[in-house]
Amino acid sequence: MTGIRLTAPAPGWAIEADVVVVGSGVAGLTTALRCAAAGLATVVVTKARLDDGSTRWAQGGIAAALGEGDTPQQHLDDTLVAGAGLCDEAAVRALVTEGPDAVRRLIDTGAHFDTTDTGAIALTREGGHHRRRIAHAGGDATGAEISRALVGAVRSAALRTIENALVLDLLTDAEGRTEGVTLHVMGEGQHDGVGAVRAPAVVLATGGMGQVFSATTNPPVSTGDGVALALRAGAEVSDLEFVQFHPTVLFLGADSEGQQPLVSEAVRGEGAHLVDASGTRFMLGTHELAELAPRDIVAKAITRQMHLQGTEHMYLDARHFGAEMWEQRFPTILAACRAHGIDPVTEPIPVAPAAHYASGGVRTDLSGRTTVPGLYACGEVACTGVHGANRLASNSLLEGLVFAERIAADITGAPAAAASGDAPRAGSGRIPELEADSRTVPLLTAESRTTIQRIMTRGAGVIRSATSLATAAQELEALRLTAATEEAGSKDAVPGVEAWEATNLLLVSRVLVAAAREREETRGCHWREDFPDRDDSGWLRHLVVRVTPDRQPVVRTTDGAAFPPVRALDPRAADPGNPADTAPPTSLRNQPADAPEEP
């Protein structure tokens, strides 16, 4: 344990549960529904409304071997290629073999995917896929449909939900086991101010951290809260340097900041071409799949052309689709483009890369267990090993679905309440007392958010170097020291959502930069201009990061490309970076402390 927590008022209320799920995307709601169906008292906490997470913004679809002639092995092969040597093959195999049935169960939950004239699921292609295996809904509104179905199921099941609530920190007992979370409920929530949900199992499904950059496809709520909470609790994170920049984001100007409109990879899957201002296709000859190369390759090619030609964007040309196809297949993208004065039916779309997806996150095993007993992670906040150095298109929704079911299976193996003969817990609970010796993190002002984003965009964006990363590290550290000085003088920064979000962004930014400085090569979506080549002899390995009690990132490398076992860390160990030989169990199941790693 680090003993670190955000500066915040002590909890003034508490409720009890068996499981608390933080996040309401495909990962969080699937986990919650499975746990509730098994009889566990389950509470869902979400930062805005239930349908406001990243899942709702997913356009392209969900990848699974559902088509005739396609197989999980082919899906596995494409995923491994995209991951540039750093995927955990056991995790990928679980994803692709369990994926098709998981999608069918999603359909049974109420999700409606687009179908062909024969009633079969309509499938398209995206970058890195050699077959049509992307199921979509509403043309280009897949995430919205999945969110609608899952939110409806949660409402029908009458799950207890706390909306408009920012989770602050993990509660743990004296032995470092999870006891729940503290949270702050904003305006329209069910409780006012800071409180707690006490539960022996906490599932982080908080989404990504795209808001560390100035321009991103992520919604404003994606401020890395789950990763920051896990780091403060002493958990390990891995592969955080691999931030995927989506190649085709609608270019709204060099100074445009905040959430940017995405132009789905599915547009290229249906035959759109990437061209420069003269209409020349520059992906031909760059990769065998041309515009459908993996995202890191396409993003680099676009950036390279921008630098060579001295321009701020390239173009995506799909005029040959015609009005009817645009209106029926991509109505959301068509509306977004027209809202910004661009008509894809008659003109090419200006596009440029923008931050899109975190391939790394809180390190987990194949059951979603982290190195903190009782703490699970799923979806974009997690690092399961599926994505490696670069996520394959449309594997994200599938990962959330498959690993949510695995987490629920692990938690419900022998529920604590059922094992003791008690009914599942619900209702009010004992208000927790925070550790007297815990260290509070000095808060940043709300204005620091923009400063962090600009530092990260300049220093750790699409193209990185030792110089740019060193500058970013220095500027971030200066922010941290300034916050510490101002906190001592009770100046400006006060506890509140904006200050907590900015403080979370600073922590995850510092860890990301620390990992990016360490990896001296170019691999996947990590591009070092001073180390332009992939170096398998030196860097076919993962970077694992923890923070020390004095809030400094400590980076270690694994021995090879395979993930080491995820074991709970012993809070009593002299070196908190070393896992205990006999780690306490990390789920509600009464499993042996030396249970073997899942194959």
Coordinates of C-alpha atoms in Angstrom, one line a residue:
M1 CA 0.0 0.0 0.0
T2 CA 1.2 3.5 -0.7
G3 CA -1.0 5.3 1.9
I4 CA -1.7 8.0 -0.7
R5 CA -5.2 9.5 -1.2
L6 CA -6.7 12.6 -2.8
T7 CA -7.2 15.6 -0.6
A8 CA -10.9 15.4 0.1
P9 CA -13.4 15.6 3.0
A10 CA -13.9 12.5 5.1
P11 CA -16.9 10.3 4.0
G12 CA -20.2 11.5 5.5
W13 CA -22.3 8.5 4.5
A14 CA -21.8 4.9 3.4
I15 CA -23.7 2.0 1.8
E16 CA -22.9 -1.7 1.8
A17 CA -22.6 -4.0 -1.2
D18 CA -21.0 -7.2 -2.3
V19 CA -19.5 -5.6 -5.4
V20 CA -19.1 -2.0 -6.6
V21 CA -18.5 -1.5 -10.3
V22 CA -17.0 1.9 -11.2
G23 CA -18.0 2.8 -14.8
S24 CA -21.0 2.3 -17.0
G25 CA -19.6 1.3 -20.4
V26 CA -19.8 -2.2 -21.9
A27 CA -17.2 -3.5 -19.4
G28 CA -18.8 -2.1 -16.3
L29 CA -22.5 -2.8 -17.1
T30 CA -21.8 -6.4 -18.3
T31 CA -19.9 -7.1 -15.1
A32 CA -22.7 -5.6 -13.0
L33 CA -25.4 -7.6 -14.7
R34 CA -23.6 -10.9 -14.3
C35 CA -22.8 -10.3 -10.6
A36 CA -26.4 -9.2 -9.9
A37 CA -27.8 -12.2 -11.7
A38 CA -25.7 -14.4 -9.4
G39 CA -27.4 -12.8 -6.4
L40 CA -24.7 -10.4 -5.3
A41 CA -25.7 -7.0 -4.1
T42 CA -24.2 -4.9 -6.8
V43 CA -23.8 -1.1 -7.0
V44 CA -22.8 0.7 -10.2
V45 CA -21.1 4.1 -9.7
T46 CA -20.6 6.3 -12.8
K47 CA -19.2 9.7 -13.3
A48 CA -22.0 11.2 -15.3
R49 CA -25.2 9.4 -16.6
L50 CA -25.2 5.7 -17.2
D51 CA -24.9 6.2 -21.0
D52 CA -22.2 8.9 -21.0
G53 CA -19.1 6.8 -21.1
S54 CA -16.8 6.0 -24.0
T55 CA -18.8 3.0 -25.2
R56 CA -21.5 5.3 -26.5
W57 CA -19.0 7.0 -28.8
A58 CA -17.8 3.8 -30.5
Q59 CA -18.7 4.0 -34.2
G60 CA -17.1 1.2 -36.1
G61 CA -18.3 -2.0 -34.3
I62 CA -17.3 -5.0 -32.3
A63 CA -14.9 -7.6 -33.8
A64 CA -15.6 -11.3 -33.6
A65 CA -15.2 -14.4 -35.8
L66 CA -18.9 -14.5 -36.7
G67 CA -18.7 -14.7 -40.5
E68 CA -18.6 -17.7 -42.8
G69 CA -15.0 -19.0 -43.2
D70 CA -13.6 -16.8 -40.4
T71 CA -12.1 -18.5 -37.3
P72 CA -10.8 -17.4 -33.9
Q73 CA -7.3 -18.4 -35.0
Q74 CA -7.5 -15.9 -37.9
H75 CA -8.7 -13.2 -35.5
L76 CA -5.9 -14.1 -33.1
D77 CA -3.3 -13.9 -35.9
D78 CA -4.5 -10.4 -36.9
T79 CA -4.5 -9.3 -33.3
L80 CA -0.9 -10.5 -32.7
V81 CA 0.4 -8.7 -35.8
A82 CA -1.2 -5.4 -34.7
G83 CA 0.2 -5.8 -31.2
A84 CA 3.8 -5.7 -32.6
G85 CA 5.1 -8.6 -30.6
L86 CA 3.8 -7.6 -27.1
C87 CA 0.4 -9.2 -26.9
D88 CA -0.1 -11.9 -24.3
E89 CA -1.2 -14.8 -26.5
A90 CA -3.2 -16.5 -23.7
A91 CA -5.2 -13.3 -23.2
V92 CA -5.8 -12.9 -27.0
R93 CA -6.8 -16.6 -27.3
A94 CA -9.4 -16.1 -24.5
L95 CA -10.7 -13.0 -26.3
V96 CA -11.1 -14.5 -29.8
T97 CA -12.4 -17.9 -28.7
E98 CA -14.9 -16.6 -26.1
G99 CA -15.8 -13.5 -28.2
P100 CA -18.4 -14.9 -30.6
D101 CA -20.6 -16.4 -27.9
A102 CA -20.1 -13.2 -25.8
V103 CA -21.5 -11.2 -28.7
R104 CA -24.5 -13.6 -29.0
R105 CA -25.2 -13.1 -25.3
L106 CA -25.1 -9.4 -25.9
I107 CA -27.7 -9.8 -28.6
D108 CA -29.8 -11.9 -26.1
T109 CA -29.5 -8.9 -23.7
G110 CA -31.2 -6.7 -26.3
A111 CA -28.6 -5.3 -28.6
H112 CA -29.7 -5.1 -32.2
F113 CA -26.9 -5.3 -34.9
D114 CA -27.3 -4.5 -38.5
T115 CA -28.3 -7.5 -40.7
T116 CA -28.2 -8.6 -44.3
D117 CA -31.2 -9.3 -46.5
T118 CA -31.0 -12.9 -45.3
G119 CA -31.1 -11.9 -41.6
A120 CA -27.4 -12.7 -40.9
I121 CA -25.3 -10.2 -39.0
A122 CA -23.8 -7.7 -41.4
L123 CA -20.0 -7.6 -41.2
T124 CA -17.4 -5.1 -42.4
R125 CA -13.6 -4.7 -42.3
E126 CA -11.4 -2.3 -40.5
G127 CA -7.7 -1.8 -40.3
G128 CA -5.5 -4.8 -39.6
H129 CA -8.3 -7.3 -40.2
H130 CA -7.9 -9.7 -43.2
R131 CA -11.6 -10.7 -43.0
R132 CA -15.0 -9.0 -42.6
R133 CA -15.6 -9.6 -38.9
I134 CA -16.9 -6.2 -37.5
A135 CA -20.5 -6.3 -36.4
H136 CA -22.1 -2.8 -36.4
A137 CA -25.4 -1.2 -35.4
G138 CA -27.2 1.8 -36.8
G139 CA -24.6 2.0 -39.5
D140 CA -22.0 3.8 -37.5
A141 CA -23.6 4.0 -34.0
T142 CA -22.6 0.6 -32.6
G143 CA -21.6 1.9 -29.2
A144 CA -24.8 3.9 -28.7
E145 CA -26.8 0.7 -29.4
I146 CA -24.8 -1.4 -27.1
S147 CA -25.0 1.2 -24.4
R148 CA -28.8 1.5 -24.9
A149 CA -29.3 -2.3 -24.5
L150 CA -27.1 -2.6 -21.4
V151 CA -28.5 0.5 -19.7
G152 CA -32.0 -0.9 -20.4
A153 CA -31.0 -4.3 -18.9
V154 CA -29.6 -2.5 -15.8
R155 CA -32.8 -0.5 -15.3
S156 CA -35.0 -3.6 -15.8
A157 CA -32.9 -5.5 -13.2
A158 CA -33.3 -2.6 -10.8
L159 CA -29.6 -2.5 -10.0
R160 CA -28.6 0.2 -7.6
T161 CA -26.8 3.0 -9.4
I162 CA -25.1 6.1 -8.3
E163 CA -24.8 8.6 -11.2
N164 CA -22.9 11.9 -11.4
A165 CA -20.3 10.5 -8.9
L166 CA -16.6 10.8 -9.2
V167 CA -14.8 7.9 -7.4
L168 CA -11.9 9.2 -5.4
D169 CA -9.9 6.4 -3.7
L170 CA -9.8 2.8 -2.8
L171 CA -10.7 1.7 0.8
T172 CA -8.5 -1.1 2.2
D173 CA -8.1 -2.9 5.4
A174 CA -4.9 -3.2 7.5
E175 CA -3.7 -6.1 5.3
G176 CA -4.2 -4.2 2.1
R177 CA -7.4 -5.9 1.0
T178 CA -10.1 -4.0 -0.8
E179 CA -13.0 -2.7 1.3
G180 CA -14.7 -0.4 -1.1
V181 CA -14.3 3.1 -2.5
T182 CA -14.8 6.7 -1.5
L183 CA -16.7 8.9 -3.9
H184 CA -18.1 12.4 -4.4
V185 CA -21.6 12.7 -5.7
M186 CA -22.3 15.8 -7.7
G187 CA -25.5 17.8 -8.1
E188 CA -28.0 15.3 -9.4
G189 CA -26.8 12.2 -7.6
Q190 CA -28.5 10.1 -4.9
H191 CA -26.3 11.5 -2.1
D192 CA -24.6 14.8 -1.5
G193 CA -20.9 15.2 -1.0
V194 CA -18.3 12.6 -0.2
G195 CA -19.4 9.2 0.9
A196 CA -18.4 5.5 0.5
V197 CA -19.5 2.3 -0.9
R198 CA -18.2 -0.6 1.2
A199 CA -17.6 -3.8 -0.7
P200 CA -14.9 -6.6 -0.7
A201 CA -14.8 -6.5 -4.5
V202 CA -14.2 -3.3 -6.6
V203 CA -14.3 -3.4 -10.4
L204 CA -12.7 -0.5 -12.2
A205 CA -14.3 0.0 -15.6
T206 CA -13.6 3.7 -15.8
G207 CA -12.6 3.9 -19.4
G208 CA -9.6 5.8 -20.8
M209 CA -7.4 8.8 -20.2
G210 CA -7.5 10.6 -23.5
Q211 CA -8.0 13.9 -21.8
V212 CA -4.3 14.0 -21.0
F213 CA -3.9 15.4 -24.6
S214 CA -5.4 18.6 -26.1
A215 CA -7.2 16.9 -28.9
T216 CA -8.8 13.5 -28.4
T217 CA -11.8 11.4 -29.5
N218 CA -12.5 10.7 -25.8
P219 CA -15.4 12.3 -23.9
P220 CA -14.6 15.0 -21.3
V221 CA -15.0 12.4 -18.5
S222 CA -12.0 10.4 -19.6
T223 CA -9.5 11.8 -17.2
G224 CA -7.7 8.6 -16.1
D225 CA -9.5 8.4 -12.8
G226 CA -9.3 4.6 -12.6
V227 CA -5.6 4.4 -13.4
A228 CA -4.8 7.2 -10.9
L229 CA -6.9 5.5 -8.2
A230 CA -5.2 2.2 -8.8
L231 CA -1.7 3.8 -8.7
R232 CA -2.5 5.5 -5.4
A233 CA -3.7 2.2 -4.0
G234 CA -0.4 0.6 -4.9
A235 CA -1.4 -1.3 -8.0
E236 CA 0.9 -1.9 -11.0
V237 CA 0.2 -0.5 -14.4
S238 CA 1.8 -1.6 -17.7
D239 CA 2.2 -0.5 -21.3
L240 CA 1.0 3.0 -20.5
E241 CA 3.4 4.4 -23.2
F242 CA 1.3 2.8 -25.9
V243 CA -1.4 5.5 -26.6
Q244 CA -3.1 4.9 -29.9
F245 CA -3.7 8.0 -32.0
H246 CA -6.6 7.4 -34.3
P247 CA -5.5 8.2 -37.9
T248 CA -8.7 9.8 -39.1
V249 CA -10.1 12.4 -36.8
L250 CA -12.0 15.3 -38.4
F251 CA -9.5 18.2 -38.5
L252 CA -11.1 21.3 -37.0
G253 CA -8.0 23.5 -36.9
A254 CA -4.5 23.4 -35.4
D255 CA -5.7 25.1 -32.2
S256 CA -8.8 22.9 -31.7
E257 CA -8.9 21.3 -28.3
G258 CA -11.2 18.9 -26.4
Q259 CA -13.2 16.0 -27.9
Q260 CA -12.9 15.8 -31.7
P261 CA -15.3 14.1 -34.1
L262 CA -14.1 10.6 -35.1
V263 CA -14.2 9.4 -38.7
S264 CA -14.5 5.6 -38.2
E265 CA -12.1 3.2 -39.6
A266 CA -15.1 1.5 -41.1
V267 CA -15.2 4.3 -43.7
R268 CA -11.9 3.0 -45.0
G269 CA -13.2 -0.5 -44.6
E270 CA -15.9 0.3 -47.1
G271 CA -13.4 1.7 -49.6
A272 CA -12.5 5.3 -48.7
H273 CA -9.0 6.4 -49.7
L274 CA -6.4 8.5 -47.9
V275 CA -5.1 11.2 -50.2
D276 CA -3.0 14.4 -50.1
A277 CA -4.2 17.8 -51.3
S278 CA -3.4 16.8 -54.9
G279 CA -5.5 13.6 -54.6
T280 CA -2.5 11.2 -54.5
R281 CA -3.1 8.0 -52.5
F282 CA 0.0 7.8 -50.2
M283 CA -0.8 4.5 -48.5
L284 CA -0.3 2.4 -51.6
G285 CA 3.1 0.7 -51.4
T286 CA 3.3 1.7 -47.7
H287 CA 1.6 -1.5 -46.5
E288 CA 0.0 -4.6 -48.1
L289 CA -3.4 -3.5 -46.7
A290 CA -2.9 0.1 -47.8
E291 CA -5.6 2.2 -46.0
L292 CA -6.5 -0.8 -43.9
A293 CA -3.1 -1.2 -42.4
P294 CA -3.0 -1.3 -38.5
R295 CA -3.7 2.1 -37.0
D296 CA -0.2 2.9 -35.9
I297 CA 1.1 2.5 -39.4
V298 CA -1.6 4.6 -40.9
A299 CA -1.2 7.3 -38.2
K300 CA 2.5 7.4 -38.8
A301 CA 2.1 7.6 -42.6
I302 CA -0.4 10.5 -42.3
T303 CA 2.0 12.4 -39.9
R304 CA 4.9 11.7 -42.2
Q305 CA 3.1 13.2 -45.2
M306 CA 2.0 16.2 -43.1
H307 CA 5.7 16.9 -42.2
L308 CA 7.0 16.3 -45.7
Q309 CA 4.4 18.5 -47.3
G310 CA 4.2 21.1 -44.6
T311 CA 0.5 20.8 -44.0
E312 CA -1.7 20.3 -41.0
H313 CA -3.8 17.5 -42.3
M314 CA -4.5 15.0 -45.0
Y315 CA -7.8 14.0 -46.6
L316 CA -10.1 11.0 -46.6
D317 CA -11.9 10.7 -49.9
A318 CA -15.2 8.8 -50.0
R319 CA -17.1 10.8 -52.6
H320 CA -17.5 7.7 -54.7
F321 CA -19.8 6.3 -52.0
G322 CA -22.6 8.5 -53.1
A323 CA -25.3 10.2 -51.0
E324 CA -27.4 7.1 -50.4
M325 CA -24.5 5.0 -48.9
W326 CA -23.4 7.9 -46.7
E327 CA -26.9 8.4 -45.4
Q328 CA -27.6 4.8 -44.7
R329 CA -24.2 3.4 -43.7
F330 CA -22.6 6.4 -42.0
P331 CA -25.3 8.8 -40.9
T332 CA -23.6 9.9 -37.6
I333 CA -20.3 10.7 -39.4
L334 CA -22.2 12.5 -42.2
A335 CA -24.1 14.6 -39.7
A336 CA -20.9 15.5 -37.8
C337 CA -19.0 16.5 -41.0
R338 CA -21.9 18.6 -42.2
A339 CA -22.2 20.3 -38.8
H340 CA -18.7 21.5 -39.3
G341 CA -19.3 22.7 -42.9
I342 CA -17.9 19.7 -44.8
D343 CA -20.0 17.5 -47.1
P344 CA -18.3 14.1 -47.6
V345 CA -20.7 13.4 -50.5
T346 CA -19.1 16.1 -52.6
E347 CA -15.6 16.8 -51.0
P348 CA -12.8 15.0 -49.3
I349 CA -12.8 15.1 -45.4
P350 CA -9.8 16.8 -43.8
V351 CA -8.3 14.4 -41.2
A352 CA -5.4 14.2 -38.8
P353 CA -4.4 11.8 -35.9
A354 CA -5.7 12.5 -32.4
A355 CA -5.4 10.6 -29.1
H356 CA -7.9 7.8 -29.1
Y357 CA -7.2 4.7 -26.9
A358 CA -4.9 3.6 -24.1
S359 CA -3.6 0.2 -25.0
G360 CA -2.0 -0.1 -21.5
G361 CA -3.5 0.4 -18.0
V362 CA -3.9 -1.4 -14.7
R363 CA -2.2 -4.7 -15.0
T364 CA -4.5 -7.7 -14.6
D365 CA -4.5 -11.5 -15.0
L366 CA -7.0 -13.4 -17.2
S367 CA -9.7 -13.0 -14.5
G368 CA -9.3 -9.3 -14.3
R369 CA -7.5 -9.4 -10.9
T370 CA -5.0 -6.7 -10.2
T371 CA -2.0 -6.7 -7.8
V372 CA -4.3 -5.3 -5.1
P373 CA -6.4 -8.0 -3.4
G374 CA -10.1 -7.5 -4.3
L375 CA -9.5 -4.9 -6.9
Y376 CA -10.3 -5.8 -10.5
A377 CA -10.0 -3.8 -13.8
C378 CA -11.8 -4.2 -17.1
G379 CA -12.0 -2.4 -20.4
E380 CA -9.8 0.5 -21.4
V381 CA -8.6 1.1 -17.8
A382 CA -7.1 -2.4 -17.8
C383 CA -4.0 -3.9 -19.3
T384 CA -5.0 -7.5 -19.9
G385 CA -2.3 -8.2 -22.5
V386 CA -4.7 -8.3 -25.4
H387 CA -3.6 -5.2 -27.2
G388 CA 0.2 -5.3 -26.9
A389 CA 1.8 -2.2 -28.4
N390 CA -1.2 -1.3 -30.6
R391 CA -4.9 -2.2 -30.3
L392 CA -6.5 -4.0 -33.3
A393 CA -9.5 -2.1 -34.6
S394 CA -12.8 -2.9 -32.8
N395 CA -11.2 -5.3 -30.3
S396 CA -11.9 -2.8 -27.5
L397 CA -15.7 -3.5 -27.1
L398 CA -15.0 -7.2 -27.4
E399 CA -12.3 -7.0 -24.7
G400 CA -14.7 -5.2 -22.3
L401 CA -17.4 -7.8 -23.0
V402 CA -15.2 -11.0 -22.6
F403 CA -13.2 -9.9 -19.6
A404 CA -16.3 -8.5 -17.8
E405 CA -17.7 -12.0 -18.0
R406 CA -14.5 -13.5 -16.7
I407 CA -14.4 -11.0 -13.8
A408 CA -18.0 -11.8 -12.8
A409 CA -17.2 -15.5 -13.0
D410 CA -14.3 -15.0 -10.6
I411 CA -16.2 -12.9 -8.2
T412 CA -19.3 -15.1 -8.1
G413 CA -17.4 -18.4 -7.6
A414 CA -18.1 -18.3 -3.9
P415 CA -19.7 -15.0 -2.8
A416 CA -18.8 -13.9 0.7
A417 CA -22.4 -13.3 1.7
A418 CA -23.7 -16.6 0.3
A419 CA -20.8 -18.5 1.9
S420 CA -21.7 -17.1 5.3
G421 CA -25.4 -17.8 4.9
D422 CA -26.3 -14.1 5.0
A423 CA -28.5 -12.4 2.5
P424 CA -26.8 -10.1 -0.1
R425 CA -26.0 -6.8 1.5
A426 CA -27.6 -3.5 0.6
G427 CA -28.5 -0.3 2.3
S428 CA -26.7 1.9 4.8
G429 CA -23.4 0.9 6.3
R430 CA -20.7 1.9 8.7
I431 CA -18.9 5.1 7.7
P432 CA -15.2 4.2 7.2
E433 CA -12.4 5.8 9.0
L434 CA -9.5 6.8 6.8
E435 CA -6.0 5.8 7.8
A436 CA -4.5 8.4 10.2
D437 CA -1.1 8.0 8.6
S438 CA -2.3 8.4 5.0
R439 CA -0.7 11.0 2.8
T440 CA -2.9 13.4 0.9
V441 CA -2.1 14.5 -2.6
P442 CA -1.8 18.2 -3.1
L443 CA -4.5 19.3 -5.5
L444 CA -4.0 21.2 -8.7
T445 CA -6.2 24.1 -9.8
A446 CA -8.8 23.5 -12.4
E447 CA -6.8 25.6 -14.9
S448 CA -4.0 23.1 -14.7
R449 CA -5.9 20.7 -16.8
T450 CA -5.3 22.7 -20.0
T451 CA -1.6 23.2 -19.0
I452 CA -1.1 19.4 -18.6
Q453 CA -2.8 18.7 -22.0
R454 CA -0.6 21.1 -23.8
I455 CA 2.6 19.8 -22.1
M456 CA 1.6 16.2 -23.1
T457 CA 0.6 17.1 -26.7
R458 CA 4.0 18.8 -27.3
G459 CA 6.1 16.3 -25.5
A460 CA 4.4 12.9 -25.6
G461 CA 2.1 13.1 -28.6
V462 CA 2.3 11.2 -31.9
I463 CA 6.1 11.7 -32.2
R464 CA 8.3 11.6 -29.2
S465 CA 12.0 12.1 -28.5
A466 CA 14.3 12.1 -25.5
T467 CA 14.3 15.9 -25.6
S468 CA 10.6 16.3 -25.8
L469 CA 9.9 13.7 -23.1
A470 CA 12.5 15.2 -20.8
T471 CA 10.9 18.6 -21.2
A472 CA 7.5 17.2 -20.5
A473 CA 8.8 15.4 -17.4
Q474 CA 10.3 18.6 -16.1
E475 CA 7.2 20.7 -16.7
L476 CA 4.9 18.1 -15.1
E477 CA 7.2 17.9 -12.1
A478 CA 7.2 21.7 -11.8
L479 CA 3.4 21.6 -11.7
R480 CA 3.5 19.0 -9.0
L481 CA 5.9 21.0 -6.9
T482 CA 3.9 24.2 -7.4
A483 CA 0.8 22.4 -6.2
A484 CA 2.6 21.2 -3.1
T485 CA 3.8 24.7 -2.3
E486 CA 0.3 26.2 -2.9
E487 CA -1.3 23.5 -0.8
A488 CA 0.9 24.3 2.1
G489 CA -0.3 27.9 1.8
S490 CA -4.0 27.0 1.3
K491 CA -3.9 28.8 -2.0
D492 CA -6.3 28.5 -5.0
A493 CA -6.8 24.7 -5.3
V494 CA -9.7 23.5 -3.2
P495 CA -11.2 20.0 -3.2
G496 CA -13.8 19.5 -6.0
V497 CA -14.3 17.7 -9.2
E498 CA -12.2 19.9 -11.4
A499 CA -9.3 19.9 -9.0
W500 CA -9.5 16.1 -8.5
E501 CA -9.6 15.5 -12.3
A502 CA -6.6 17.7 -12.9
T503 CA -4.7 16.0 -10.1
N504 CA -5.5 12.6 -11.6
L505 CA -4.4 13.8 -15.1
L506 CA -1.1 14.9 -13.6
L507 CA -0.4 11.5 -12.0
V508 CA -1.2 9.4 -15.1
S509 CA 0.7 11.9 -17.3
R510 CA 3.8 11.6 -15.2
V511 CA 3.7 7.8 -15.3
L512 CA 3.1 7.7 -19.1
V513 CA 6.1 10.0 -19.7
A514 CA 8.3 7.9 -17.3
A515 CA 7.5 4.8 -19.4
A516 CA 7.9 6.6 -22.7
R517 CA 11.3 7.9 -21.7
E518 CA 12.4 4.4 -20.8
R519 CA 11.3 2.7 -24.0
E520 CA 14.1 3.7 -26.5
E521 CA 12.6 2.2 -29.7
T522 CA 9.7 2.7 -32.0
R523 CA 7.1 0.0 -31.6
G524 CA 3.3 0.0 -32.3
C525 CA 1.9 3.3 -31.3
H526 CA 5.0 4.5 -29.4
W527 CA 7.0 6.5 -31.9
R528 CA 10.5 7.7 -30.9
E529 CA 12.0 9.9 -33.7
D530 CA 15.5 9.5 -32.0
F531 CA 15.0 5.6 -32.0
P532 CA 13.1 5.1 -35.2
D533 CA 13.5 1.3 -35.4
R534 CA 11.8 -1.6 -33.6
D535 CA 14.4 -3.3 -31.4
D536 CA 13.3 -6.8 -30.5
S537 CA 16.7 -7.7 -29.1
G538 CA 16.5 -5.0 -26.4
W539 CA 12.8 -4.1 -26.1
L540 CA 10.6 -7.2 -26.7
R541 CA 9.4 -6.7 -23.1
H542 CA 6.9 -4.8 -21.0
L543 CA 7.3 -1.8 -18.7
V544 CA 5.6 -2.1 -15.4
V545 CA 5.2 1.0 -13.2
R546 CA 4.2 1.6 -9.6
V547 CA 4.3 4.8 -7.5
T548 CA 6.2 5.0 -4.3
P549 CA 4.7 6.5 -1.1
D550 CA 6.3 9.8 -2.0
R551 CA 4.5 9.7 -5.4
Q552 CA 7.4 9.0 -7.6
P553 CA 7.0 6.5 -10.6
V554 CA 9.2 3.5 -10.4
V555 CA 9.6 1.7 -13.8
R556 CA 10.8 -1.9 -14.2
T557 CA 11.1 -4.1 -17.3
T558 CA 9.8 -7.7 -17.6
D559 CA 12.2 -10.4 -18.7
G560 CA 10.5 -10.9 -22.0
A561 CA 7.3 -10.4 -24.1
A562 CA 5.2 -12.7 -21.8
F563 CA 3.5 -11.1 -18.9
P564 CA 4.7 -12.2 -15.5
P565 CA 2.1 -13.6 -13.2
V566 CA -0.2 -11.0 -11.6
R567 CA 0.2 -11.6 -7.8
A568 CA -1.1 -9.5 -5.0
L569 CA 1.6 -7.3 -3.5
D570 CA 2.4 -7.7 0.1
P571 CA 1.8 -4.4 1.9
R572 CA 4.1 -5.6 4.7
A573 CA 7.1 -6.2 2.5
A574 CA 10.1 -3.9 3.0
D575 CA 10.2 -3.3 -0.8
P576 CA 6.6 -2.7 -1.9
G577 CA 7.6 -3.4 -5.5
N578 CA 8.2 -7.1 -4.7
P579 CA 5.2 -9.4 -4.8
A580 CA 4.8 -11.7 -1.8
D581 CA 5.4 -15.4 -2.1
T582 CA 2.1 -16.0 -0.4
A583 CA -0.1 -13.2 -1.6
P584 CA -3.6 -12.9 0.0
P585 CA -6.5 -13.9 -2.3
T586 CA -7.6 -11.2 -4.7
S587 CA -11.3 -12.1 -5.1
L588 CA -14.2 -13.2 -3.0
R589 CA -13.4 -16.8 -3.7
N590 CA -11.7 -18.7 -1.0
Q591 CA -8.8 -19.8 -3.2
P592 CA -5.4 -20.9 -1.9
A593 CA -2.9 -18.1 -1.6
D594 CA -0.5 -19.9 -3.9
A595 CA -3.1 -20.6 -6.6
P596 CA -1.4 -21.1 -9.9
E597 CA -1.7 -18.6 -12.7
E598 CA -4.5 -19.4 -15.1
P599 CA -3.0 -21.0 -18.3

